[in-house]
mmCIF file of C-alpha atoms in Angstrom:
data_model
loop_
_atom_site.group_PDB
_atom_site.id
_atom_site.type_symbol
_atom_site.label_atom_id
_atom_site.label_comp_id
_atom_site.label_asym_id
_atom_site.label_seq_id
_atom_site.Cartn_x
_atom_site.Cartn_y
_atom_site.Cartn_z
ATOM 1 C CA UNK A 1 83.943 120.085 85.479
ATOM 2 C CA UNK A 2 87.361 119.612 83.886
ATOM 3 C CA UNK A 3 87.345 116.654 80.935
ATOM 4 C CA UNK A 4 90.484 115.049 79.829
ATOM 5 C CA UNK A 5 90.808 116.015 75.866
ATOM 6 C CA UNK A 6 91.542 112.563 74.319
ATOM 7 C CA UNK A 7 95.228 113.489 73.811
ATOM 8 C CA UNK A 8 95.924 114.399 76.965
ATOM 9 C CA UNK A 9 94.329 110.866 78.301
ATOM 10 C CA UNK A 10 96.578 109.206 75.757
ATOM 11 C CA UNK A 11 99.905 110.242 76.613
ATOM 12 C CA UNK A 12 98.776 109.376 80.352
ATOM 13 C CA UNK A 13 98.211 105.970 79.140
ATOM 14 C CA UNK A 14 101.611 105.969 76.976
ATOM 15 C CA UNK A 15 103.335 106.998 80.344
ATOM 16 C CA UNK A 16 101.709 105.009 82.794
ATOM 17 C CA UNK A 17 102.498 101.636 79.961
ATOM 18 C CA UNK A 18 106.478 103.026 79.862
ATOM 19 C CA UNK A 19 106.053 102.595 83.779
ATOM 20 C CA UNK A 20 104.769 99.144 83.253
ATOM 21 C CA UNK A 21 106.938 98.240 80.402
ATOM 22 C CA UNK A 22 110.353 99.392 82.362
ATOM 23 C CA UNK A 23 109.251 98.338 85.891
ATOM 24 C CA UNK A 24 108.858 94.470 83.718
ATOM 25 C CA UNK A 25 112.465 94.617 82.813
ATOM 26 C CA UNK A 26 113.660 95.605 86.272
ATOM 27 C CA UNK A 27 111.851 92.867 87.551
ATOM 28 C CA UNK A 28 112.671 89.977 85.193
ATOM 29 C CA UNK A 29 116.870 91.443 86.240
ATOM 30 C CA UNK A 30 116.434 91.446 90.076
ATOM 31 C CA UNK A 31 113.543 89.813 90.703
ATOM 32 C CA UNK A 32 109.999 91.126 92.891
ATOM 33 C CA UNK A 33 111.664 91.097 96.661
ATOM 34 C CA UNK A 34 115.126 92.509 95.048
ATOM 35 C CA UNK A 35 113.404 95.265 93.424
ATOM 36 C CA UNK A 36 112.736 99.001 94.845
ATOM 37 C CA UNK A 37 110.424 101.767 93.698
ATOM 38 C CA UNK A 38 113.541 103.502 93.460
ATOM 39 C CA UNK A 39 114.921 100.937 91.203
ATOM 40 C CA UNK A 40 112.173 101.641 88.788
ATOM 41 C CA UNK A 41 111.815 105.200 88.685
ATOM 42 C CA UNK A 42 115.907 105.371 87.959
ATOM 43 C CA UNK A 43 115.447 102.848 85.155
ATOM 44 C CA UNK A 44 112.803 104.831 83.320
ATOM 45 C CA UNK A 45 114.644 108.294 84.455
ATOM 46 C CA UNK A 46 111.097 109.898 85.760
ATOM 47 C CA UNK A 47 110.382 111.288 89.231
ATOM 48 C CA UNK A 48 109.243 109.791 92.337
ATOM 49 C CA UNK A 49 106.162 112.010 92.172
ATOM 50 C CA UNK A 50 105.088 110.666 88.696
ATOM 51 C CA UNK A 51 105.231 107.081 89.770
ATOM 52 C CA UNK A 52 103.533 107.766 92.525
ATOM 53 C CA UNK A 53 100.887 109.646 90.050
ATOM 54 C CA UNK A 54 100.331 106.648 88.336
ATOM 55 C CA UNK A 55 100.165 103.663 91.134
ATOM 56 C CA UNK A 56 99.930 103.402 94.385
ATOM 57 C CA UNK A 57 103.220 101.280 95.135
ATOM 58 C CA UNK A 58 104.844 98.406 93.588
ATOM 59 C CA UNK A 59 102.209 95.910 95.038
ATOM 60 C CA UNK A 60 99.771 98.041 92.959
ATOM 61 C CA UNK A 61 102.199 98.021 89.936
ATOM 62 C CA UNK A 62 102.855 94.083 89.943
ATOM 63 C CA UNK A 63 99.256 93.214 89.973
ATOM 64 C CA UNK A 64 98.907 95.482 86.901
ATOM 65 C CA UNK A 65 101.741 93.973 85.428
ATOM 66 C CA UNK A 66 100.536 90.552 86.040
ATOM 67 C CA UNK A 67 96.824 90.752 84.321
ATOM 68 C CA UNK A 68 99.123 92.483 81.542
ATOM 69 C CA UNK A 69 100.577 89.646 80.808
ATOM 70 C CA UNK A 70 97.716 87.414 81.561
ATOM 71 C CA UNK A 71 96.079 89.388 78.795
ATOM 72 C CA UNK A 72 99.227 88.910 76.567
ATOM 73 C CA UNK A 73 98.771 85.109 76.544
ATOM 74 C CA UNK A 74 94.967 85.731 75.823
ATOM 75 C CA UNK A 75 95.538 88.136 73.018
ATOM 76 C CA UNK A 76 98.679 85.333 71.415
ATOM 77 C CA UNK A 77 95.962 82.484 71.873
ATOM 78 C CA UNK A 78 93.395 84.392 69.550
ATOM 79 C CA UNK A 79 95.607 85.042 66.826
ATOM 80 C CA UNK A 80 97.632 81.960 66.513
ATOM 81 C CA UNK A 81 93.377 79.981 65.886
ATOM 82 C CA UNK A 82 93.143 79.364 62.713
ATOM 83 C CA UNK A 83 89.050 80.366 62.424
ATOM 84 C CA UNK A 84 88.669 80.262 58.759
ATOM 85 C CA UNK A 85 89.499 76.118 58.919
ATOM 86 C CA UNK A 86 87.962 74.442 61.497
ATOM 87 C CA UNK A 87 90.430 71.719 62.631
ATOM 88 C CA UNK A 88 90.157 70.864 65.996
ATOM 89 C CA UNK A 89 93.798 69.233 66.371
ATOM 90 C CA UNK A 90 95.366 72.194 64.610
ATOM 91 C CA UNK A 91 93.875 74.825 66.889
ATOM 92 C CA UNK A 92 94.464 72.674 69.907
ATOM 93 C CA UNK A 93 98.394 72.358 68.967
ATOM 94 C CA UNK A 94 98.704 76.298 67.669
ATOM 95 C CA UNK A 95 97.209 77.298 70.664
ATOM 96 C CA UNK A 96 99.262 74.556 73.378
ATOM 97 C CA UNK A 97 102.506 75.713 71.154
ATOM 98 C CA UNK A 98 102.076 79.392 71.632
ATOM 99 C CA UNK A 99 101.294 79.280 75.364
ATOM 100 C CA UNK A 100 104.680 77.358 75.899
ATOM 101 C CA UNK A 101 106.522 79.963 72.884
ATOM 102 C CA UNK A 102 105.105 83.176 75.472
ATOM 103 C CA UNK A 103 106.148 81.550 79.200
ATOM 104 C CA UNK A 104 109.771 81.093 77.195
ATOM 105 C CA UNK A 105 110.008 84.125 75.711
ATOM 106 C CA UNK A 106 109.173 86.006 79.133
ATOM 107 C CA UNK A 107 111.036 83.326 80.962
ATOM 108 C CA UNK A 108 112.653 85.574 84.247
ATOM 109 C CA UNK A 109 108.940 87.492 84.554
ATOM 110 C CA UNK A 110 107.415 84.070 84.442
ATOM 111 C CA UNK A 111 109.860 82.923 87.469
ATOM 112 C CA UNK A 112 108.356 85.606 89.151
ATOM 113 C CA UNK A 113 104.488 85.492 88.591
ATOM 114 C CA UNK A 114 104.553 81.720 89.768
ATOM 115 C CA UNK A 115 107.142 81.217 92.107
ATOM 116 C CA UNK A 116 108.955 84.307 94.008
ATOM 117 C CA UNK A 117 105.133 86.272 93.767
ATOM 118 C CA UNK A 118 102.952 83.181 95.101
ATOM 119 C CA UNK A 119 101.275 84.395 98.351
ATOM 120 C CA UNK A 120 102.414 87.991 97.863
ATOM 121 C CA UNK A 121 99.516 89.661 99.222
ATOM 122 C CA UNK A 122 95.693 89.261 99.088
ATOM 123 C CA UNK A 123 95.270 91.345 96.351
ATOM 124 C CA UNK A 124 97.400 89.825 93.933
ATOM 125 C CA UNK A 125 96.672 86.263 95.254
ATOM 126 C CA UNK A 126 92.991 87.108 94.018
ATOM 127 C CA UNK A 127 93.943 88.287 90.638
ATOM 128 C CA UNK A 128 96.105 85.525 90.090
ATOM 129 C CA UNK A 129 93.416 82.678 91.409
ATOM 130 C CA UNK A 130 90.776 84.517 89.299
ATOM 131 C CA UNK A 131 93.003 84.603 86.236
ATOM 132 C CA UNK A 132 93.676 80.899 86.753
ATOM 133 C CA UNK A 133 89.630 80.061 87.197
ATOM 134 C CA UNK A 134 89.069 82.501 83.794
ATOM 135 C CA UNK A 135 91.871 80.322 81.926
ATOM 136 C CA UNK A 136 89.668 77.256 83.158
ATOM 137 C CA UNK A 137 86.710 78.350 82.399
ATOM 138 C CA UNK A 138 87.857 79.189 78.436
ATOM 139 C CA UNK A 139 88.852 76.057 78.215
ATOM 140 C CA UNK A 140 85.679 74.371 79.613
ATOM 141 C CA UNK A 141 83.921 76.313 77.138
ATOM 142 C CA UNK A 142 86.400 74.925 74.239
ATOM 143 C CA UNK A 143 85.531 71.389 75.385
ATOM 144 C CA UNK A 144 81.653 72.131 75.269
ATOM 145 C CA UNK A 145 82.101 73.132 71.542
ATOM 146 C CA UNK A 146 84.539 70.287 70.749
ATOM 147 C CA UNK A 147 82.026 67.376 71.786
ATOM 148 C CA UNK A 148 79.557 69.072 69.614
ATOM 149 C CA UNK A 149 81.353 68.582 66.177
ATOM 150 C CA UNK A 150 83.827 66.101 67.466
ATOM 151 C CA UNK A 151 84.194 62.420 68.422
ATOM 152 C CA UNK A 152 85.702 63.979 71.921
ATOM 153 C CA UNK A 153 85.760 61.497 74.988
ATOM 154 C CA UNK A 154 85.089 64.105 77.628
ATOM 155 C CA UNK A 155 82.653 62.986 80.097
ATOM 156 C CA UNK A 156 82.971 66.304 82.128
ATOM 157 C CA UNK A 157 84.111 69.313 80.623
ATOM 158 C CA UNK A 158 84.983 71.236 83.822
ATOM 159 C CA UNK A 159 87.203 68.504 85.144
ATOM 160 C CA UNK A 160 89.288 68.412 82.012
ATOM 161 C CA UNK A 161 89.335 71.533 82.118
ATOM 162 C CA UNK A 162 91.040 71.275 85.134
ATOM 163 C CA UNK A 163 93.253 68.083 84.134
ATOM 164 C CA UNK A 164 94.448 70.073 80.959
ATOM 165 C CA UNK A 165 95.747 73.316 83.285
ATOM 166 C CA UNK A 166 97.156 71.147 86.071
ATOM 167 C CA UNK A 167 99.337 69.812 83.064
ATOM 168 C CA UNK A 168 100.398 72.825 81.399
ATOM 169 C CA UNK A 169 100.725 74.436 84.354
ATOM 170 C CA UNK A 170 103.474 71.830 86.281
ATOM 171 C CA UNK A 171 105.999 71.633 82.835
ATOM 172 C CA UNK A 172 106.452 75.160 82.663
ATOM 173 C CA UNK A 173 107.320 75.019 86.774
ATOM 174 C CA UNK A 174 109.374 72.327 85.699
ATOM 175 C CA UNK A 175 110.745 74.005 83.078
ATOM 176 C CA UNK A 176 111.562 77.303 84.954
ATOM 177 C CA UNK A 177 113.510 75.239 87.989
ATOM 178 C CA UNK A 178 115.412 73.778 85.583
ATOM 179 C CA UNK A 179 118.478 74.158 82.694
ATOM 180 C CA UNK A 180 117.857 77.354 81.503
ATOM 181 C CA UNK A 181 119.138 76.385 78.162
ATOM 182 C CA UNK A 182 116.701 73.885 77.303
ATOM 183 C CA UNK A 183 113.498 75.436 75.360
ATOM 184 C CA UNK A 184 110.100 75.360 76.702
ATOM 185 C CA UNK A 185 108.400 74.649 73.331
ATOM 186 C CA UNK A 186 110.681 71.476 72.677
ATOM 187 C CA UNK A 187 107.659 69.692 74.950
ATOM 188 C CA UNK A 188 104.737 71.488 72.372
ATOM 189 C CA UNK A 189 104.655 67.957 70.878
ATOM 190 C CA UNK A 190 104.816 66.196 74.020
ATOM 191 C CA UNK A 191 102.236 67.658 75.824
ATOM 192 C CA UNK A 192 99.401 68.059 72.834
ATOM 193 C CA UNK A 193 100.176 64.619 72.088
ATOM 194 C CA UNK A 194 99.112 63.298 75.964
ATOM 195 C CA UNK A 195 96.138 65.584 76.221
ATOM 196 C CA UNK A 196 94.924 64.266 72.500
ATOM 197 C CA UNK A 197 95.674 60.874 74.137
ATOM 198 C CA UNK A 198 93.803 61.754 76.946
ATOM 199 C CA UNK A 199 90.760 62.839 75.072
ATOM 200 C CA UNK A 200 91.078 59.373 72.784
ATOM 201 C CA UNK A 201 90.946 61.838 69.330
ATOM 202 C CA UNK A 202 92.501 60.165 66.741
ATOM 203 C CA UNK A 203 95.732 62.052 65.391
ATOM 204 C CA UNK A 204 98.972 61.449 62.965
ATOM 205 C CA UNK A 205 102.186 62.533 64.534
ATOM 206 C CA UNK A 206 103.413 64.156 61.805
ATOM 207 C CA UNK A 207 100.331 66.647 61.276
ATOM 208 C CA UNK A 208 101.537 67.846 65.576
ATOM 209 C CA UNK A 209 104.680 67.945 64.343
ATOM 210 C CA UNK A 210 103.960 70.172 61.400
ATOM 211 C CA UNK A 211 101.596 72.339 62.952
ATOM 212 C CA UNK A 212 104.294 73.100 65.613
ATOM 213 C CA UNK A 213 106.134 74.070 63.553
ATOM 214 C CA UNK A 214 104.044 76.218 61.698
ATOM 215 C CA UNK A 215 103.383 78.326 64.657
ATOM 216 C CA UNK A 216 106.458 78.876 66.090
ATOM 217 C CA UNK A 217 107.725 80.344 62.570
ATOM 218 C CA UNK A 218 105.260 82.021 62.558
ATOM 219 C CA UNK A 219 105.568 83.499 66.291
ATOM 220 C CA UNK A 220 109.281 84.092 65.541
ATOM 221 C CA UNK A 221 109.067 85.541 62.793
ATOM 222 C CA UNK A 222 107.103 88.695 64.410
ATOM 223 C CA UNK A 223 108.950 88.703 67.116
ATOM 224 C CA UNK A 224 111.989 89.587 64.985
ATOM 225 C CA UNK A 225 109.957 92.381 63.512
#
């Protein structure tokens, strides 16, 4: 039986990521409906035959695309905790601030994922609902750990869970139906500052304001990299 040698195996996987990487950009300018196989394959100058090597069709390649970037977010979340100091309101902004800094920086490809794409197909209706009960789950889990070292007024950690997604979730649609100019993260503050609220943990402004701050420096400043 033939066995992929590892190099082989990794320029299929460099390939099939310039695939994903181009067909992102050609989405984000014309949008999911807008947007052809054809349109992709002349945009990263390969044949019709190695897309087709690679996925299925551009249902196929979306849904990819989408737990991509699902991942993304997960990935950004992990390295923005601070785990050597464990402050609770520090983590909680850092982690609020760079979900907001990631839906703004992929702002067009975030149009897509939760407004043209809702009720694409099955498929990618199932990945997306999954994705969203995952999120929800994480941060039930975050809410069991807080009440354990934390005066945290959470009575049911699922249903804040649910409360704290429901909130994030409606300003960035917010956001992305409206001026384009204004910047997603200007509402970091805003929203970790209700869901603190919410949660009755005590907080002083200007620590949220700082720790903001901190992040998206920090966030920029590798993006500029």
């Amino acid at each position: 039986m033939y066995k992929t040698s590892k190099e082989t195996q990794d320029r299929k996987d460099a390939k099939r990521q310039f695939i994903l990487d181009t067909a992102a950009n050609v989405f984000a300018k014309r949008g999911y409906h807008n947007t052809a196989v054809k349109d992709i394959v002349e945009e990263a100058s390969i044949s019709v035959g190695s897309f087709y090597f690679y996925f299925k069709g551009k249902e196929e390649l979306f849904a990819e695309l989408y737990l991509t970037i699902v991942k993304a977010f997960q990935d950004t979340s992990q390295k923005v905790l601070d785990i050597k100091n464990n402050n609770l309101i520090k983590n909680f902004t850092r982690v609020i601030t760079a979900n907001l800094w990631m839906y703004q920086s992929k702002r067009e490809l975030a149009r897509i994922m939760l407004i043209e794409a809702v009720g694409l197909n099955p498929e990618f209706e199932k990945k997306r609902s999954d994705s969203i009960k995952e999120s929800c789950r994480t941060m039930e889990e975050w809410f069991k750990r807080f009440k354990v070292h934390n005066p945290v007024n959470i009575p049911d950690e699922r249903i804040a869970a649910l409360a704290f997604e429901s909130s994030f979730y409606y300003l960035v649609l917010d956001w992305l139906e409206g001026d384009e100019v204004a910047k997603l993260t200007d509402s970091s503050y805003g929203l970790t500052v209700y869901n603190l609220q919410a949660l009755k943990m005590p907080f002083e402004d200007e620590d949220i304001k700082m720790y903001v701050k901190e992040v998206l420096d920090e966030l920029n400043q590798v993006q500029n990299l």
